[in-house]
């Protein structure tokens, strides 16, 4: 079994530089849709067993494009695959918000302070605690099967 981890195509939030990791506000751009179509053509997973995706709109839109291309009938929307919550930074695009985002990334990846989080958000450890058990459950459930699992976030 192979597990493919795929990121969504470009979204309106990407273009406008808006921190947007919740909800259904920022769909794929035309370029994001094209990116998904191109990936679908280039990546042909062997016998997709299951297709999982984040509940975020741009992930669901990307997943639909891929699933339609690959002949996958069901997309299993899973909260474990959502992007991490940035709490009070959500829906912001100002320099202060991006500075806090950069600070959090530095705390995690430069200083190994994995419990740091912005107010109302998730820490690296919070993300780990929801993501790793989900992946372990997939390996346990499907590990002896031939084919591929798709996880899109």
XYZ file of N, CA, C and O in Angstrom:
612
model
N 0.843 -1.177 0.000
C 0.000 0.000 0.000
C 0.889 1.242 0.000
O 1.893 1.304 0.687
N 0.476 2.217 -0.782
C 1.114 3.530 -0.789
C 0.145 4.539 -0.217
O -1.068 4.422 -0.414
N 0.671 5.548 0.471
C -0.148 6.673 0.918
C 0.381 7.912 0.220
O 1.573 8.237 0.321
N -0.505 8.597 -0.499
C -0.155 9.849 -1.156
C -0.697 11.002 -0.314
O -1.882 11.032 0.012
N 0.178 11.933 0.039
C -0.224 13.150 0.738
C -0.193 14.283 -0.281
O 0.843 14.544 -0.887
N -1.321 14.943 -0.457
C -1.467 15.960 -1.497
C -1.985 17.254 -0.867
O -2.868 17.223 -0.013
N -1.437 18.361 -1.318
C -1.908 19.677 -0.881
C -2.852 20.236 -1.940
O -2.673 19.998 -3.128
N -3.822 21.007 -1.492
C -4.792 21.627 -2.385
C -4.112 22.575 -3.373
O -2.986 23.021 -3.154
N -4.827 22.904 -4.429
C -4.350 23.899 -5.389
C -4.451 25.306 -4.828
O -4.980 25.528 -3.734
N -3.956 26.248 -5.606
C -3.976 27.647 -5.188
C -5.404 28.109 -4.894
O -6.325 27.829 -5.656
N -5.556 28.845 -3.790
C -6.868 29.363 -3.408
C -6.859 30.887 -3.409
O -5.803 31.526 -3.472
N -8.038 31.448 -3.295
C -8.172 32.899 -3.191
C -7.384 33.416 -1.983
O -6.741 34.466 -2.053
N -7.403 32.674 -0.882
C -6.644 33.085 0.305
C -5.147 33.136 0.017
O -4.459 34.032 0.510
N -4.641 32.185 -0.772
C -3.226 32.222 -1.143
C -2.899 33.504 -1.897
O -1.903 34.171 -1.611
N -3.723 33.839 -2.863
C -3.484 35.017 -3.704
C -3.566 36.302 -2.885
O -2.737 37.199 -3.038
N -4.550 36.373 -1.994
C -4.752 37.579 -1.195
C -3.916 37.591 0.083
O -4.002 38.545 0.856
N -3.155 36.504 0.302
C -2.301 36.378 1.490
C -3.109 36.518 2.786
O -2.725 37.224 3.717
N -4.233 35.799 2.804
C -5.110 35.778 3.967
C -4.861 34.470 4.713
O -4.831 33.395 4.109
N -4.680 34.567 6.017
C -4.567 33.366 6.836
C -5.964 32.768 6.920
O -6.880 33.382 7.470
N -6.131 31.590 6.357
C -7.461 30.998 6.230
C -7.361 29.487 6.335
O -7.182 28.801 5.338
N -7.495 28.977 7.536
C -7.392 27.539 7.735
C -8.687 26.929 8.260
O -8.691 25.792 8.716
N -9.763 27.671 8.200
C -11.076 27.184 8.634
C -12.111 27.489 7.550
O -11.968 28.419 6.794
N -13.163 26.747 7.539
C -14.360 27.116 6.816
C -14.337 27.006 5.304
O -13.508 26.336 4.720
N -15.281 27.700 4.717
C -15.565 27.571 3.290
C -15.516 28.900 2.562
O -16.254 29.121 1.611
N -14.646 29.796 2.984
C -14.646 31.146 2.446
C -13.815 31.329 1.192
O -14.094 32.224 0.422
N -12.789 30.546 1.007
C -11.816 30.838 -0.045
C -11.661 29.651 -0.992
O -10.876 28.741 -0.739
N -12.367 29.687 -2.108
C -12.305 28.578 -3.069
C -10.998 28.582 -3.853
O -10.183 29.501 -3.758
N -10.836 27.551 -4.659
C -9.710 27.494 -5.580
C -9.818 28.616 -6.599
O -10.920 28.985 -7.014
N -8.683 29.110 -7.012
C -8.644 30.032 -8.142
C -8.674 29.194 -9.421
O -8.579 27.959 -9.377
N -8.775 29.856 -10.557
C -8.687 29.133 -11.834
C -7.352 28.411 -11.933
O -7.291 27.261 -12.384
N -6.269 29.069 -11.479
C -4.965 28.406 -11.479
C -4.978 27.185 -10.574
O -4.439 26.132 -10.927
N -5.611 27.283 -9.399
C -5.714 26.144 -8.484
C -6.447 24.972 -9.110
O -6.067 23.812 -8.936
N -7.505 25.271 -9.858
C -8.233 24.215 -10.558
C -7.345 23.578 -11.627
O -7.337 22.353 -11.783
N -6.602 24.413 -12.341
C -5.684 23.899 -13.367
C -4.586 23.048 -12.731
O -4.225 21.999 -13.266
N -4.065 23.482 -11.590
C -3.045 22.696 -10.886
C -3.586 21.310 -10.538
O -2.881 20.308 -10.686
N -4.826 21.259 -10.073
C -5.436 19.969 -9.725
C -5.595 19.093 -10.968
O -5.312 17.892 -10.926
N -6.041 19.682 -12.073
C -6.189 18.908 -13.312
C -4.829 18.376 -13.794
O -4.722 17.229 -14.229
N -3.808 19.209 -13.708
C -2.470 18.778 -14.121
C -1.939 17.668 -13.225
O -1.346 16.695 -13.711
N -2.163 17.792 -11.916
C -1.721 16.738 -11.005
C -2.468 15.441 -11.297
O -1.865 14.361 -11.314
N -3.755 15.549 -11.548
C -4.549 14.346 -11.853
C -3.992 13.624 -13.071
O -3.940 12.393 -13.107
N -3.560 14.395 -14.071
C -3.006 13.791 -15.293
C -1.631 13.185 -15.053
O -1.304 12.140 -15.629
N -0.833 13.810 -14.211
C 0.547 13.336 -13.973
C 0.617 12.199 -12.966
O 1.434 11.299 -13.107
N -0.210 12.266 -11.938
C -0.168 11.284 -10.859
C -1.330 10.318 -11.036
O -2.487 10.713 -10.939
N -1.017 9.106 -11.325
C -2.049 8.079 -11.464
C -1.826 7.040 -10.368
O -1.095 6.075 -10.562
N -2.425 7.248 -9.185
C -2.203 6.305 -8.094
C -2.696 4.907 -8.468
O -3.727 4.750 -9.108
N -1.927 3.937 -8.061
C -2.265 2.545 -8.355
C -3.458 2.110 -7.519
O -3.437 2.183 -6.291
N -4.512 1.682 -8.182
C -5.698 1.145 -7.520
C -6.065 1.909 -6.249
O -5.879 1.401 -5.142
N -6.591 3.127 -6.362
C -6.963 3.852 -5.144
C -7.946 3.044 -4.299
O -8.979 2.593 -4.789
N -7.570 2.829 -3.058
C -8.410 2.081 -2.120
C -9.434 3.028 -1.501
O -10.635 2.744 -1.478
N -8.957 4.154 -0.998
C -9.810 5.173 -0.372
C -9.213 6.541 -0.637
O -8.004 6.684 -0.793
N -10.076 7.540 -0.643
C -9.670 8.928 -0.858
C -10.192 9.723 0.329
O -11.396 9.791 0.557
N -9.275 10.326 1.076
C -9.617 11.134 2.242
C -9.226 12.579 1.972
O -8.206 12.835 1.345
N -10.033 13.523 2.469
C -9.634 14.921 2.324
C -10.115 15.750 3.511
O -11.025 15.365 4.239
N -9.487 16.886 3.641
C -9.835 17.888 4.645
C -11.229 18.440 4.361
O -11.660 18.490 3.206
N -11.924 18.926 5.400
C -13.230 19.550 5.168
C -13.148 20.965 4.591
O -14.173 21.519 4.189
N -11.962 21.537 4.510
C -11.810 22.903 4.007
C -12.190 22.942 2.526
O -11.836 22.058 1.752
N -12.908 23.986 2.115
C -13.458 24.092 0.764
C -12.417 23.817 -0.321
O -12.649 23.025 -1.229
N -11.268 24.476 -0.265
C -10.270 24.324 -1.328
C -9.742 22.899 -1.424
O -9.431 22.434 -2.510
N -9.685 22.198 -0.304
C -9.264 20.792 -0.322
C -10.349 19.926 -0.950
O -10.058 19.042 -1.770
N -11.608 20.170 -0.595
C -12.698 19.389 -1.182
C -12.803 19.629 -2.684
O -13.059 18.697 -3.446
N -12.579 20.871 -3.115
C -12.623 21.164 -4.551
C -11.488 20.450 -5.289
O -11.706 19.877 -6.361
N -10.299 20.483 -4.728
C -9.162 19.782 -5.335
C -9.432 18.282 -5.374
O -9.201 17.627 -6.394
N -9.942 17.746 -4.274
C -10.223 16.309 -4.199
C -11.229 15.889 -5.271
O -11.067 14.837 -5.900
N -12.255 16.696 -5.481
C -13.262 16.341 -6.489
C -12.655 16.273 -7.885
O -12.945 15.339 -8.644
N -11.817 17.226 -8.215
C -11.159 17.216 -9.532
C -10.317 15.953 -9.689
O -10.393 15.273 -10.717
N -9.544 15.616 -8.677
C -8.695 14.425 -8.741
C -9.549 13.153 -8.795
O -9.297 12.266 -9.618
N -10.526 13.065 -7.915
C -11.361 11.865 -7.855
C -12.096 11.630 -9.168
O -12.173 10.493 -9.652
N -12.627 12.684 -9.756
C -13.323 12.542 -11.042
C -12.371 12.016 -12.111
O -12.738 11.150 -12.900
N -11.162 12.529 -12.107
C -10.177 12.104 -13.108
C -9.760 10.650 -12.909
O -9.529 9.931 -13.881
N -9.652 10.229 -11.660
C -9.167 8.880 -11.357
C -10.282 7.848 -11.237
O -10.033 6.680 -10.949
N -11.531 8.275 -11.398
C -12.645 7.338 -11.304
C -12.951 6.903 -9.881
O -13.491 5.822 -9.659
N -12.637 7.745 -8.916
C -12.942 7.456 -7.513
C -14.323 8.028 -7.212
O -14.584 9.206 -7.450
N -15.205 7.190 -6.692
C -16.593 7.607 -6.476
C -16.851 8.275 -5.139
O -17.792 9.047 -5.004
N -16.052 7.958 -4.128
C -16.316 8.447 -2.776
C -15.093 9.160 -2.221
O -13.983 8.634 -2.284
N -15.332 10.337 -1.680
C -14.300 11.085 -0.968
C -14.736 11.146 0.488
O -15.826 11.622 0.803
N -13.897 10.652 1.362
C -14.180 10.616 2.796
C -13.590 11.874 3.431
O -12.370 12.018 3.518
N -14.438 12.804 3.838
C -13.991 14.064 4.437
C -13.650 13.807 5.905
O -14.486 13.312 6.658
N -12.406 14.142 6.263
C -11.926 13.862 7.622
C -11.314 15.104 8.259
O -10.412 15.717 7.692
N -11.789 15.439 9.440
C -11.281 16.622 10.148
C -9.809 16.465 10.535
O -9.109 17.458 10.710
N -9.328 15.244 10.645
C -7.924 15.030 11.010
C -6.965 15.591 9.960
O -5.805 15.849 10.250
N -7.457 15.785 8.732
C -6.616 16.278 7.647
C -6.727 17.790 7.434
O -6.086 18.332 6.534
N -7.507 18.463 8.268
C -7.642 19.908 8.073
C -6.326 20.606 8.387
O -5.476 20.079 9.099
N -6.188 21.795 7.832
C -5.003 22.583 8.137
C -5.065 22.997 9.604
O -6.136 23.042 10.206
N -3.919 23.310 10.149
C -3.924 23.608 11.574
C -4.567 24.960 11.856
O -4.529 25.881 11.055
N -5.173 25.026 13.031
C -5.924 26.203 13.434
C -4.968 27.291 13.916
O -4.149 27.060 14.800
N -5.080 28.457 13.324
C -4.244 29.601 13.714
C -5.000 30.598 14.587
O -4.601 31.753 14.723
N -6.080 30.127 15.199
C -6.770 30.905 16.217
C -7.076 32.326 15.813
O -7.709 32.581 14.793
N -6.600 33.283 16.622
C -6.917 34.690 16.422
C -6.337 35.272 15.130
O -6.700 36.378 14.736
N -5.483 34.533 14.453
C -4.917 35.013 13.195
C -5.823 34.725 11.998
O -5.613 35.269 10.907
N -6.826 33.888 12.197
C -7.727 33.503 11.114
C -8.358 34.729 10.453
O -8.787 35.667 11.136
N -8.397 34.715 9.126
C -8.992 35.766 8.289
C -8.207 37.076 8.288
O -8.712 38.086 7.816
N -6.994 37.038 8.785
C -6.176 38.254 8.790
C -5.121 38.193 7.685
O -4.671 37.123 7.303
N -4.724 39.363 7.220
C -3.681 39.441 6.201
C -2.674 40.538 6.515
O -1.816 40.840 5.696
N -2.766 41.105 7.705
C -1.908 42.219 8.084
C -0.508 41.737 8.488
O -0.298 40.562 8.800
N 0.431 42.657 8.475
C 1.835 42.334 8.773
C 2.007 41.770 10.178
O 2.815 40.858 10.390
N 1.245 42.276 11.144
C 1.361 41.767 12.518
C 0.958 40.289 12.582
O 1.617 39.487 13.241
N -0.122 39.940 11.900
C -0.569 38.536 11.893
C 0.492 37.642 11.266
O 0.811 36.572 11.798
N 1.047 38.056 10.135
C 2.081 37.242 9.490
C 3.353 37.187 10.330
O 4.062 36.183 10.328
N 3.625 38.253 11.088
C 4.759 38.225 12.010
C 4.562 37.190 13.101
O 5.500 36.470 13.470
N 3.340 37.105 13.640
C 3.037 36.078 14.647
C 3.116 34.676 14.048
O 3.583 33.738 14.694
N 2.661 34.547 12.828
C 2.778 33.259 12.130
C 4.251 32.864 12.015
O 4.628 31.737 12.341
N 5.087 33.788 11.560
C 6.529 33.508 11.428
C 7.152 33.172 12.779
O 7.978 32.267 12.876
N 6.741 33.898 13.814
C 7.242 33.623 15.154
C 6.909 32.189 15.568
O 7.763 31.457 16.066
N 5.653 31.782 15.322
C 5.243 30.429 15.698
C 6.056 29.382 14.942
O 6.523 28.400 15.529
N 6.263 29.591 13.659
C 7.069 28.646 12.870
C 8.497 28.564 13.413
O 9.074 27.471 13.526
N 9.078 29.709 13.766
C 10.426 29.715 14.348
C 10.451 28.958 15.669
O 11.386 28.201 15.938
N 9.444 29.174 16.501
C 9.382 28.471 17.789
C 9.364 26.961 17.577
O 10.062 26.224 18.257
N 8.575 26.510 16.621
C 8.469 25.080 16.362
C 9.734 24.514 15.740
O 10.273 23.523 16.217
N 10.167 25.124 14.649
C 11.179 24.488 13.811
C 12.613 24.924 14.083
O 13.540 24.194 13.757
N 12.808 26.084 14.673
C 14.163 26.512 15.016
C 14.495 26.228 16.472
O 15.643 25.954 16.808
N 13.478 26.332 17.333
C 13.722 26.215 18.770
C 13.104 24.965 19.400
O 13.216 24.774 20.601
N 12.422 24.166 18.574
C 11.821 22.910 19.046
C 10.847 23.107 20.214
O 10.716 22.254 21.064
N 10.161 24.235 20.218
C 9.135 24.495 21.241
C 7.784 24.132 20.640
O 7.035 24.993 20.175
N 7.496 22.855 20.665
C 6.360 22.306 19.924
C 5.008 22.532 20.590
O 3.973 22.261 19.993
N 5.021 23.042 21.816
C 3.764 23.327 22.512
C 3.301 24.772 22.320
O 2.217 25.140 22.749
N 4.086 25.601 21.644
C 3.740 27.005 21.415
C 2.582 27.091 20.430
O 2.520 26.345 19.455
N 1.669 28.018 20.716
C 0.563 28.276 19.790
C 0.058 29.693 19.998
O 0.191 30.253 21.080
N -0.505 30.250 18.930
C -1.128 31.565 19.060
C -2.455 31.383 19.774
O -3.033 30.288 19.783
N -2.968 32.455 20.343
C -4.211 32.396 21.107
C -5.334 31.796 20.264
O -5.603 32.241 19.153
N -5.942 30.738 20.813
C -7.062 30.086 20.145
C -6.670 29.096 19.067
O -7.530 28.498 18.435
N -5.365 28.919 18.851
C -4.895 28.041 17.786
C -4.387 26.707 18.294
O -4.573 26.354 19.461
N -3.747 25.978 17.392
C -3.181 24.673 17.717
C -1.663 24.749 17.766
O -1.050 25.468 16.979
N -1.088 23.970 18.641
C 0.360 23.805 18.678
C 0.750 22.681 17.729
O -0.101 21.922 17.254
N 2.041 22.545 17.493
C 2.543 21.436 16.691
C 2.135 20.115 17.343
O 1.743 19.171 16.652
N 2.190 20.062 18.681
C 1.806 18.835 19.385
C 0.320 18.525 19.216
O -0.059 17.357 19.084
N -0.521 19.561 19.189
C -1.958 19.352 18.948
C -2.182 18.728 17.569
O -2.996 17.812 17.413
N -1.473 19.259 16.582
C -1.590 18.729 15.219
C -1.147 17.268 15.195
O -1.834 16.403 14.644
N -0.013 17.007 15.803
C 0.525 15.641 15.885
C -0.502 14.694 16.510
O -0.719 13.586 16.017
N -1.132 15.145 17.593
C -2.055 14.283 18.339
C -3.332 13.957 17.577
O -4.015 12.980 17.904
N -3.690 14.732 16.565
C -4.858 14.362 15.753
C -4.459 13.661 14.464
O -5.190 12.828 13.953
N -3.297 14.000 13.924
C -2.889 13.484 12.618
C -2.272 12.080 12.713
O -2.659 11.187 11.959
N -1.334 11.892 13.610
C -0.610 10.612 13.674
C -1.543 9.442 13.962
O -1.468 8.415 13.269
N -2.457 9.514 14.947
C -3.363 8.376 15.147
C -4.226 8.067 13.924
O -4.511 6.890 13.646
N -4.611 9.107 13.184
C -5.392 8.881 11.972
C -4.577 8.080 10.962
O -5.066 7.086 10.407
N -3.348 8.484 10.725
C -2.494 7.775 9.766
C -2.199 6.361 10.258
O -2.235 5.399 9.475
N -1.945 6.212 11.540
C -1.710 4.871 12.089
C -2.929 3.979 11.883
O -2.785 2.795 11.561
N -4.121 4.548 12.031
C -5.334 3.749 11.819
C -5.458 3.318 10.358
O -5.926 2.206 10.072
N -5.045 4.194 9.421
C -5.078 3.822 8.008
C -4.114 2.673 7.728
O -4.468 1.726 7.017
N -2.921 2.761 8.270
C -1.920 1.704 8.066
C -2.435 0.393 8.655
O -2.333 -0.665 8.024
N -3.018 0.479 9.835
C -3.547 -0.730 10.480
C -4.705 -1.327 9.678
O -4.785 -2.533 9.476
N -5.591 -0.482 9.179
C -6.774 -0.961 8.470
C -6.479 -1.418 7.044
O -7.056 -2.386 6.564
N -5.575 -0.717 6.343
C -5.377 -0.970 4.918
C -3.972 -1.460 4.568
O -3.694 -1.714 3.394
N -3.097 -1.572 5.550
C -1.690 -1.851 5.296
C -1.395 -3.108 4.512
O -0.386 -3.184 3.812
N -2.257 -4.105 4.588
C -1.992 -5.364 3.868
C -2.654 -5.415 2.487
O -2.582 -6.423 1.793
N -3.278 -4.307 2.068
C -3.944 -4.263 0.775
C -3.033 -3.671 -0.296
O -2.220 -2.817 -0.010
N -3.223 -4.133 -1.505
C -2.519 -3.533 -2.629
C -3.275 -2.281 -3.064
O -4.497 -2.245 -3.040
N -2.533 -1.291 -3.460
C -3.156 -0.061 -3.949
C -2.697 1.141 -3.174
O -1.661 1.126 -2.515
N -3.485 2.212 -3.264
C -3.088 3.499 -2.717
C -4.192 4.149 -1.892
O -5.370 4.012 -2.214
N -3.771 4.849 -0.867
C -4.652 5.728 -0.123
C -4.275 7.159 -0.483
O -3.088 7.478 -0.594
N -5.256 8.006 -0.654
C -5.024 9.407 -0.977
C -5.452 10.239 0.226
O -6.576 10.077 0.715
N -4.583 11.110 0.696
C -4.892 12.018 1.803
C -4.598 13.438 1.311
O -3.455 13.790 1.059
N -5.650 14.231 1.204
C -5.515 15.576 0.661
C -5.882 16.606 1.708
O -6.907 16.500 2.349
N -5.009 17.592 1.874
C -5.225 18.639 2.853
C -4.983 19.989 2.219
O -4.351 20.101 1.198
